[in-house]
Short mmCIF file of C-alpha atoms and ligand atoms in Angstrom, two decimals:
data_model
loop_
_atom_site.label_atom_id
_atom_site.label_comp_id
_atom_site.label_asym_id
_atom_site.label_seq_id
_atom_site.Cartn_x
_atom_site.Cartn_y
_atom_site.Cartn_z
CA UNK A 1 -3.29 -13.20 3.32
CA UNK A 2 -2.33 -9.74 4.39
CA UNK A 3 -1.05 -9.44 7.93
CA UNK A 4 -1.85 -6.54 10.16
CA UNK A 5 1.10 -4.78 11.69
CA UNK A 6 0.70 -4.29 15.42
CA UNK A 7 2.95 -1.33 15.95
CA UNK A 8 3.16 2.06 14.40
CA UNK A 9 5.17 2.38 11.24
CA UNK A 10 6.94 5.38 12.67
CA UNK A 11 8.15 3.46 15.68
CA UNK A 12 9.27 0.61 13.49
CA UNK A 13 11.20 2.93 11.23
CA UNK A 14 12.87 4.73 14.12
CA UNK A 15 13.89 1.46 15.73
CA UNK A 16 15.21 0.17 12.43
CA UNK A 17 17.31 3.26 11.83
CA UNK A 18 18.86 2.92 15.26
CA UNK A 19 19.66 -0.76 15.07
CA UNK A 20 20.90 -0.95 11.50
CA UNK A 21 23.14 2.03 12.07
CA UNK A 22 24.57 0.27 15.11
CA UNK A 23 24.92 -3.06 13.34
CA UNK A 24 26.35 -2.01 10.04
CA UNK A 25 27.40 1.60 10.36
CA UNK A 26 25.34 2.97 7.49
CA UNK A 27 26.42 2.19 3.94
CA UNK A 28 23.96 0.11 2.00
CA UNK A 29 21.95 -0.49 5.16
CA UNK A 30 21.01 3.16 5.31
CA UNK A 31 17.25 3.53 5.36
CA UNK A 32 14.66 6.21 5.31
CA UNK A 33 11.65 6.40 7.52
CA UNK A 34 9.26 6.27 4.60
CA UNK A 35 10.98 3.22 3.15
CA UNK A 36 10.72 1.39 6.45
CA UNK A 37 7.06 2.25 6.67
CA UNK A 38 6.36 1.01 3.19
CA UNK A 39 8.13 -2.23 3.71
CA UNK A 40 6.54 -2.93 7.08
CA UNK A 41 3.14 -2.42 5.52
CA UNK A 42 3.96 -4.64 2.58
CA UNK A 43 5.27 -7.62 4.49
CA UNK A 44 4.01 -11.13 4.18
CA UNK A 45 1.45 -10.76 1.50
CA UNK A 46 2.57 -13.94 -0.17
CA UNK A 47 0.69 -17.17 0.24
CA UNK A 48 2.46 -20.31 1.33
CA UNK A 49 4.15 -21.80 -1.66
CA UNK A 50 5.00 -25.10 -3.18
CA UNK A 51 5.38 -28.40 -1.42
CA UNK A 52 8.46 -30.58 -1.45
CA UNK A 53 10.87 -31.96 1.10
CA UNK A 54 12.67 -28.80 2.07
CA UNK A 55 14.46 -29.92 5.23
CA UNK A 56 16.87 -32.34 3.64
CA UNK A 57 20.25 -31.21 2.46
CA UNK A 58 19.46 -30.74 -1.19
CA UNK A 59 21.71 -31.05 -4.17
CA UNK A 60 24.11 -33.78 -5.11
CA UNK A 61 24.80 -36.33 -2.34
CA UNK A 62 28.22 -35.72 -0.86
CA UNK A 63 29.21 -39.35 -1.36
CA UNK A 64 29.18 -38.70 -5.12
CA UNK A 65 31.56 -35.78 -4.82
CA UNK A 66 35.37 -35.72 -4.76
CA UNK A 67 36.73 -35.38 -1.23
CA UNK A 68 38.88 -32.38 -2.14
CA UNK A 69 41.68 -31.16 0.11
CA UNK A 70 41.73 -32.94 3.48
CA UNK A 71 44.13 -33.05 6.43
CA UNK A 72 46.05 -36.01 7.84
CA UNK A 73 44.89 -35.09 11.33
CA UNK A 74 43.26 -37.80 13.45
CA UNK A 75 39.53 -37.36 14.10
CA UNK A 76 38.41 -35.08 16.92
CA UNK A 77 34.65 -34.75 16.92
CA UNK A 78 34.72 -33.03 20.28
CA UNK A 79 36.70 -30.21 18.73
CA UNK A 80 35.26 -26.80 17.95
CA UNK A 81 33.74 -25.41 14.78
CA UNK A 82 33.42 -21.89 13.47
CA UNK A 83 29.93 -20.53 12.96
CA UNK A 84 31.07 -17.67 10.77
CA UNK A 85 29.09 -14.46 10.84
CA UNK A 86 28.92 -12.25 7.78
CA UNK A 87 26.88 -9.13 7.20
CA UNK A 88 27.25 -6.70 4.34
CA UNK A 89 29.62 -6.64 1.44
CA UNK A 90 31.52 -3.46 0.75
CA UNK A 91 34.56 -1.41 1.54
CA UNK A 92 36.23 -0.40 3.77
CA UNK A 93 36.00 -3.53 5.87
CA UNK A 94 34.87 -3.52 9.47
CA UNK A 95 33.29 -5.84 11.98
CA UNK A 96 30.13 -6.02 9.87
CA UNK A 97 31.49 -5.42 6.37
CA UNK A 98 33.54 -7.79 4.20
CA UNK A 99 34.75 -7.00 0.72
CA UNK A 100 33.49 -9.44 -1.90
CA UNK A 101 37.09 -10.10 -2.84
CA UNK A 102 37.92 -11.21 0.70
CA UNK A 103 34.73 -13.25 0.93
CA UNK A 104 35.92 -15.18 -2.14
CA UNK A 105 39.36 -15.56 -0.56
CA UNK A 106 37.69 -16.90 2.60
CA UNK A 107 35.95 -19.63 0.58
CA UNK A 108 39.22 -20.67 -1.05
CA UNK A 109 41.30 -20.51 2.14
CA UNK A 110 38.76 -22.62 4.04
CA UNK A 111 38.32 -25.13 1.24
CA UNK A 112 42.04 -25.57 0.68
CA UNK A 113 42.68 -26.02 4.42
CA UNK A 114 40.12 -28.84 4.62
CA UNK A 115 36.97 -27.06 5.78
CA UNK A 116 33.51 -27.96 4.42
CA UNK A 117 30.28 -26.03 4.86
CA UNK A 118 27.34 -27.45 6.80
CA UNK A 119 24.11 -25.79 7.95
CA UNK A 120 23.16 -25.03 11.53
CA UNK A 121 20.33 -27.54 11.15
CA UNK A 122 22.88 -30.23 10.28
CA UNK A 123 24.95 -29.37 13.35
CA UNK A 124 21.86 -29.39 15.57
CA UNK A 125 20.81 -32.79 14.24
CA UNK A 126 24.33 -34.19 14.37
CA UNK A 127 24.19 -34.76 10.66
CA UNK A 128 27.75 -33.60 9.94
CA UNK A 129 28.35 -35.60 6.81
CA UNK A 130 31.76 -34.50 5.52
CA UNK A 131 34.89 -36.42 4.47
CA UNK A 132 37.41 -37.83 6.92
CA UNK A 133 40.05 -35.28 7.80
CA UNK A 134 37.88 -32.23 7.19
CA UNK A 135 36.35 -29.65 9.51
CA UNK A 136 32.75 -28.41 9.36
CA UNK A 137 32.17 -24.68 9.08
CA UNK A 138 28.81 -22.86 9.16
CA UNK A 139 28.31 -19.65 7.21
CA UNK A 140 25.67 -17.40 8.76
CA UNK A 141 24.67 -14.41 6.68
CA UNK A 142 22.87 -11.70 8.65
CA UNK A 143 20.46 -8.96 7.64
CA UNK A 144 19.51 -10.07 4.11
CA UNK A 145 21.11 -7.18 2.25
CA UNK A 146 21.15 -6.75 -1.48
CA UNK A 147 24.90 -7.41 -1.72
CA UNK A 148 24.33 -10.89 -0.35
CA UNK A 149 21.94 -12.24 -2.97
CA UNK A 150 20.36 -10.52 -5.93
CA UNK A 151 18.76 -11.30 -9.25
CA UNK A 152 19.42 -8.83 -12.03
CA UNK A 153 16.60 -7.41 -14.16
CA UNK A 154 17.19 -10.13 -16.79
CA UNK A 155 16.50 -12.76 -14.12
CA UNK A 156 20.09 -13.99 -13.76
CA UNK A 157 21.84 -14.15 -10.41
CA UNK A 158 24.16 -11.23 -9.81
CA UNK A 159 27.64 -12.81 -9.70
CA UNK A 160 28.92 -9.89 -7.64
CA UNK A 161 27.02 -10.97 -4.54
CA UNK A 162 27.88 -13.46 -1.81
CA UNK A 163 25.49 -16.05 -3.23
CA UNK A 164 26.76 -15.46 -6.76
CA UNK A 165 30.35 -15.87 -5.56
CA UNK A 166 29.42 -19.05 -3.70
CA UNK A 167 27.75 -20.59 -6.73
CA UNK A 168 30.72 -19.98 -9.00
CA UNK A 169 33.17 -21.17 -6.32
CA UNK A 170 31.20 -24.39 -5.94
CA UNK A 171 31.19 -24.94 -9.70
CA UNK A 172 34.98 -24.72 -9.72
CA UNK A 173 35.37 -26.73 -6.49
CA UNK A 174 32.72 -29.47 -6.42
CA UNK A 175 34.24 -30.93 -3.22
CA UNK A 176 32.90 -27.85 -1.42
CA UNK A 177 29.61 -29.75 -1.46
CA UNK A 178 25.94 -28.82 -1.24
CA UNK A 179 24.56 -25.96 0.82
CA UNK A 180 26.01 -24.63 4.03
CA UNK A 181 24.84 -21.02 4.18
CA UNK A 182 22.36 -19.93 6.85
CA UNK A 183 20.47 -16.81 5.80
CA UNK A 184 19.19 -14.79 8.76
CA UNK A 185 16.42 -12.72 7.24
CA UNK A 186 14.65 -9.51 8.25
CA UNK A 187 11.36 -9.71 6.35
CA UNK A 188 10.09 -6.26 7.29
CA UNK A 189 13.25 -4.21 7.35
CA UNK A 190 13.69 -1.37 4.92
CA UNK A 191 15.47 -1.52 1.61
CA UNK A 192 18.01 -3.01 1.07
CA UNK A 193 17.53 -5.41 3.99
CA UNK A 194 14.08 -6.68 3.03
CA UNK A 195 14.67 -10.09 1.43
CA UNK A 196 17.96 -8.90 -0.06
CA UNK A 197 16.72 -5.68 -1.55
CA UNK A 198 13.21 -6.59 -2.66
CA UNK A 199 11.28 -3.59 -1.50
CA UNK A 200 8.09 -2.21 -2.88
CA UNK A 201 8.50 0.77 -5.15
CA UNK A 202 6.43 2.48 -7.80
CA UNK A 203 8.27 0.78 -10.65
CA UNK A 204 7.88 -2.77 -9.37
CA UNK A 205 4.52 -4.45 -9.12
CA UNK A 206 3.87 -6.31 -5.91
CA UNK A 207 3.37 -9.59 -7.78
CA UNK A 208 6.73 -9.24 -9.46
CA UNK A 209 8.50 -8.39 -6.21
CA UNK A 210 6.94 -11.29 -4.40
CA UNK A 211 7.80 -13.66 -7.24
CA UNK A 212 11.43 -12.60 -6.92
CA UNK A 213 11.42 -13.12 -3.15
CA UNK A 214 9.91 -16.56 -3.66
CA UNK A 215 12.53 -17.37 -6.29
CA UNK A 216 15.29 -16.46 -3.82
CA UNK A 217 13.79 -18.53 -1.02
CA UNK A 218 13.38 -21.46 -3.39
CA UNK A 219 16.99 -21.22 -4.47
CA UNK A 220 18.15 -21.21 -0.84
CA UNK A 221 16.05 -24.21 0.11
CA UNK A 222 16.61 -26.27 -3.02
CA UNK A 223 20.38 -25.85 -2.87
CA UNK A 224 20.75 -27.14 0.67
CA UNK A 225 21.09 -23.78 2.41
CA UNK A 226 19.04 -22.79 5.45
CA UNK A 227 16.63 -19.99 6.26
CA UNK A 228 17.01 -18.38 9.69
CA UNK A 229 14.81 -15.84 11.45
CA UNK A 230 16.45 -12.59 12.56
CA UNK A 231 13.23 -10.89 13.78
CA UNK A 232 10.83 -8.77 11.82
CA UNK A 233 13.05 -5.71 11.37
CA UNK A 234 16.07 -6.01 13.70
CA UNK A 235 14.69 -4.31 16.78
CA UNK A 236 16.78 -4.91 19.89
CA UNK A 237 14.97 -7.46 22.01
CA UNK A 238 16.33 -5.95 25.22
CA UNK A 239 14.41 -2.80 24.36
CA UNK A 240 11.04 -4.49 23.91
CA UNK A 241 8.51 -2.87 26.18
CA UNK A 242 7.48 -6.29 27.46
CA UNK A 243 7.93 -10.00 26.79
CA UNK A 244 4.96 -10.05 24.41
CA UNK A 245 6.50 -7.44 22.16
CA UNK A 246 9.73 -9.45 21.91
CA UNK A 247 7.68 -12.56 21.10
CA UNK A 248 5.75 -10.66 18.43
CA UNK A 249 8.95 -9.47 16.77
CA UNK A 250 10.16 -13.07 16.62
CA UNK A 251 6.90 -14.89 15.91
CA UNK A 252 5.54 -12.48 13.32
CA UNK A 253 9.01 -12.30 11.79
CA UNK A 254 8.95 -16.05 11.33
CA UNK A 255 5.47 -15.94 9.81
CA UNK A 256 6.53 -13.22 7.41
CA UNK A 257 9.49 -15.31 6.18
CA UNK A 258 7.46 -18.50 5.99
CA UNK A 259 4.97 -16.80 3.70
CA UNK A 260 7.58 -17.31 0.98
CA UNK A 261 8.70 -20.82 1.92
CA UNK A 262 7.27 -24.28 1.24
CA UNK A 263 4.37 -24.96 3.59
CA UNK A 264 6.23 -27.63 5.55
CA UNK A 265 9.48 -25.72 5.97
CA UNK A 266 10.52 -25.66 9.63
CA UNK A 267 12.72 -22.74 10.67
CA UNK A 268 14.98 -23.99 13.49
CA UNK A 269 17.58 -21.23 13.73
CA UNK A 270 17.15 -17.76 15.16
CA UNK A 271 19.77 -14.98 15.36
CA UNK A 272 19.53 -12.39 18.13
CA UNK A 273 19.76 -8.88 16.64
CA UNK A 274 23.05 -7.46 17.92
CA UNK A 275 23.25 -10.39 20.32
CA UNK A 276 20.78 -8.68 22.68
CA UNK A 277 18.54 -10.91 24.79
CA UNK A 278 14.98 -10.12 25.81
CA UNK A 279 14.44 -9.64 29.57
CA UNK A 280 12.58 -12.93 29.55
CA UNK A 281 15.41 -14.96 28.04
CA UNK A 282 13.28 -17.96 27.06
CA UNK A 283 11.35 -15.72 24.65
CA UNK A 284 14.36 -16.09 22.33
CA UNK A 285 13.64 -19.79 21.88
CA UNK A 286 9.93 -20.15 22.47
CA UNK A 287 6.88 -17.99 22.72
CA UNK A 288 3.34 -17.25 21.72
CA UNK A 289 1.97 -14.49 19.58
CA UNK A 290 -1.23 -13.59 17.76
CA UNK A 291 -3.86 -15.31 19.85
CA UNK A 292 -1.90 -18.36 20.82
CA UNK A 293 0.26 -19.14 17.80
CA UNK A 294 3.56 -20.65 18.92
CA UNK A 295 7.14 -20.53 17.73
CA UNK A 296 10.14 -22.56 18.76
CA UNK A 297 13.74 -21.79 17.87
CA UNK A 298 15.87 -24.85 18.48
CA UNK A 299 19.05 -22.86 17.88
CA UNK A 300 19.64 -19.31 19.14
CA UNK A 301 22.71 -17.65 17.63
CA UNK A 302 24.74 -15.22 19.70
CA UNK A 303 26.53 -12.43 17.89
CA UNK A 304 30.05 -13.32 19.05
CA UNK A 305 32.01 -15.70 21.25
CA UNK A 306 34.46 -17.47 18.93
CA UNK A 307 34.51 -21.12 17.82
CA UNK A 308 31.59 -23.21 19.08
CA UNK A 309 31.33 -26.65 20.65
CA UNK A 310 29.02 -29.21 19.00
CA UNK A 311 26.06 -31.34 20.18
CA UNK A 312 28.21 -34.21 21.56
CA UNK A 313 29.88 -31.85 23.98
CA UNK A 314 28.62 -31.40 27.55
CA UNK A 315 29.16 -27.66 27.06
CA UNK A 316 26.78 -27.45 24.06
CA UNK A 317 23.77 -25.22 24.58
CA UNK A 318 21.72 -24.87 21.40
CA UNK A 319 19.97 -21.85 22.94
CA UNK A 320 23.26 -19.97 23.05
CA UNK A 321 25.51 -20.82 20.11
CA UNK A 322 28.64 -18.72 19.80
CA UNK A 323 29.54 -17.20 16.48
CA UNK A 324 32.78 -16.05 14.90
CA UNK A 325 32.57 -12.56 13.44
CA UNK A 326 34.53 -12.32 10.20
CA UNK A 327 36.16 -9.03 11.15
CA UNK A 328 39.28 -7.87 9.28
CA UNK A 329 42.07 -10.41 9.83
CA UNK A 330 40.09 -12.52 12.33
CA UNK A 331 39.41 -15.57 10.18
CA UNK A 332 42.94 -15.58 8.78
CA UNK A 333 44.33 -15.52 12.33
CA UNK A 334 42.06 -18.35 13.48
CA UNK A 335 43.05 -20.53 10.54
CA UNK A 336 46.73 -19.98 11.38
CA UNK A 337 46.05 -20.78 15.04
CA UNK A 338 44.44 -24.13 14.21
CA UNK A 339 47.17 -24.90 11.71
CA UNK A 340 49.81 -24.39 14.39
CA UNK A 341 47.86 -26.28 17.05
CA UNK A 342 44.88 -28.37 15.92
CA UNK A 343 44.08 -29.65 19.44
CA UNK A 344 40.70 -27.88 19.55
CA UNK A 345 39.82 -28.10 15.85
CA UNK A 346 36.93 -30.42 14.99
CA UNK A 347 38.15 -33.08 12.57
CA UNK A 348 35.63 -35.46 11.05
CA UNK A 349 36.13 -39.22 10.98
CA UNK A 350 34.03 -39.35 7.81
CA UNK A 351 31.19 -41.32 9.41
CA UNK A 352 28.24 -39.39 10.86
CA UNK A 353 27.22 -42.48 12.85
CA UNK A 354 30.49 -42.62 14.79
CA UNK A 355 31.78 -39.92 17.12
CA UNK A 356 35.57 -40.13 17.39
CA UNK A 357 37.60 -38.15 19.89
CA UNK A 358 41.01 -38.17 21.58
CA UNK A 359 41.38 -39.09 25.27
CA UNK A 360 42.16 -35.47 26.13
CA UNK A 361 38.58 -34.52 25.21
CA UNK A 362 36.82 -37.53 26.75
CA UNK A 363 35.67 -35.53 29.77
CA UNK A 364 33.43 -33.46 27.45
CA UNK A 365 31.61 -36.36 25.80
CA UNK A 366 27.87 -36.18 26.40
CA UNK A 367 26.78 -39.78 25.98
CA UNK A 368 23.11 -38.92 26.33
CA UNK A 369 23.37 -36.79 23.16
CA UNK A 370 24.62 -39.64 20.98
CA UNK A 371 21.25 -41.08 19.99
CA UNK A 372 21.99 -44.26 18.08
CA UNK A 373 25.58 -43.23 17.35
CA UNK A 374 28.72 -44.92 18.60
CA UNK A 375 31.45 -43.02 20.42
CA UNK A 376 35.06 -44.17 20.24
CA UNK A 377 38.35 -42.92 21.57
CA UNK A 378 41.18 -42.55 19.05
CA UNK A 379 44.89 -41.68 19.35
CA UNK A 380 45.45 -37.94 19.59
CA UNK A 381 47.25 -35.68 17.17
CA UNK A 382 50.92 -35.25 17.92
CA UNK A 383 51.49 -32.12 19.96
CA UNK A 384 53.00 -29.34 17.88
CA UNK A 385 56.75 -29.02 18.30
CA UNK A 386 57.73 -25.88 20.18
CA UNK A 387 58.41 -23.14 17.70
CA UNK A 388 57.24 -25.23 14.75
CA UNK A 389 56.25 -23.33 11.67
CA UNK A 390 52.43 -23.19 11.61
CA UNK A 391 52.15 -24.67 8.15
CA UNK A 392 54.09 -27.78 9.17
CA UNK A 393 51.50 -28.90 11.72
CA UNK A 394 48.53 -29.70 9.51
CA UNK A 395 49.21 -29.54 5.80
CA UNK A 396 46.18 -29.97 3.61
CA UNK A 397 46.59 -32.63 0.94
CA UNK A 398 45.75 -31.91 -2.62
CA UNK A 399 42.76 -33.94 -3.85
ZN1 LIG B 401 21.78 -8.32 12.29
#
């Protein structure tokens, strides 16, 4: 069913130019007004696709996988986790650009230091099912650019994309486990930010383009990744002319993504464009649009803030989840920091039904968030010796 756009294409294109330039500084996010117009008009023409249980973490059960590198650190499930934030691939690097080479190094550095990917949905639901001695990490991928995920003309996945790199890394390191990437999509942005570069053009028939978008969404869902809404085309919510416009950008954005997802897929995560809130803050997590249709975002992602607390923590607010921007040197520095002093690093006890924490964190335990889970206090990690070499504090064991 074709959706009617409720704003002028010109305004959409102008807004898109402004926000993408601010977010990514040009490069492959550069757009033209005509391209934005075309893509806004072409959005959401797909019908709701296939059935299937899309919410579960798909792929091989983790219990069948090797544990991989872990730490000897005692559990601390009131520690913090990084919700990493990536945007475009390219060079030179900046706050919103990572080279593919460094993205691949990030995967290896995290894996080898005992980190394992989980989705935002898993964090929200407290379903952090990773081996004892490891730390969950969420990968959020903003703006759906072509360098993130692309199929080549022969139908094969482009290995020189973030998804392509992830797939080959996982093949070589099965302990990395299923899923863990959260794709924050702009369904009506201009090329190359419309479903990772799938924009209408004269050479590509609409049916073919939509089939490719559906193939990408299927791959994401079936491999245990997560789809996240990032608004229709990245307009700043603080610049909406009223609350209804902000709600339309979110609600219609969600509809336009869902057009390519299984009918029962529930989008729970929403990323604020540029971290900007609408005047009516609650519009970020719930609202109405189009004659009473409703949306609800259980998780609202900020654009910055550093490592995040988790649902067992009294300081957890799913409507304002901090993220960690993978700016040049930032992730490397944070990994060194937690190696030198793991006091605030989340360390799993290996059992999603038990929440283990040291006495020093007990004040932050939110018992009402436990559901049927058991909380237990455990001995703390030894404090790092003054002046100790960072690597000595938390060595990762080989598998
Ligand atoms: Zn963005």
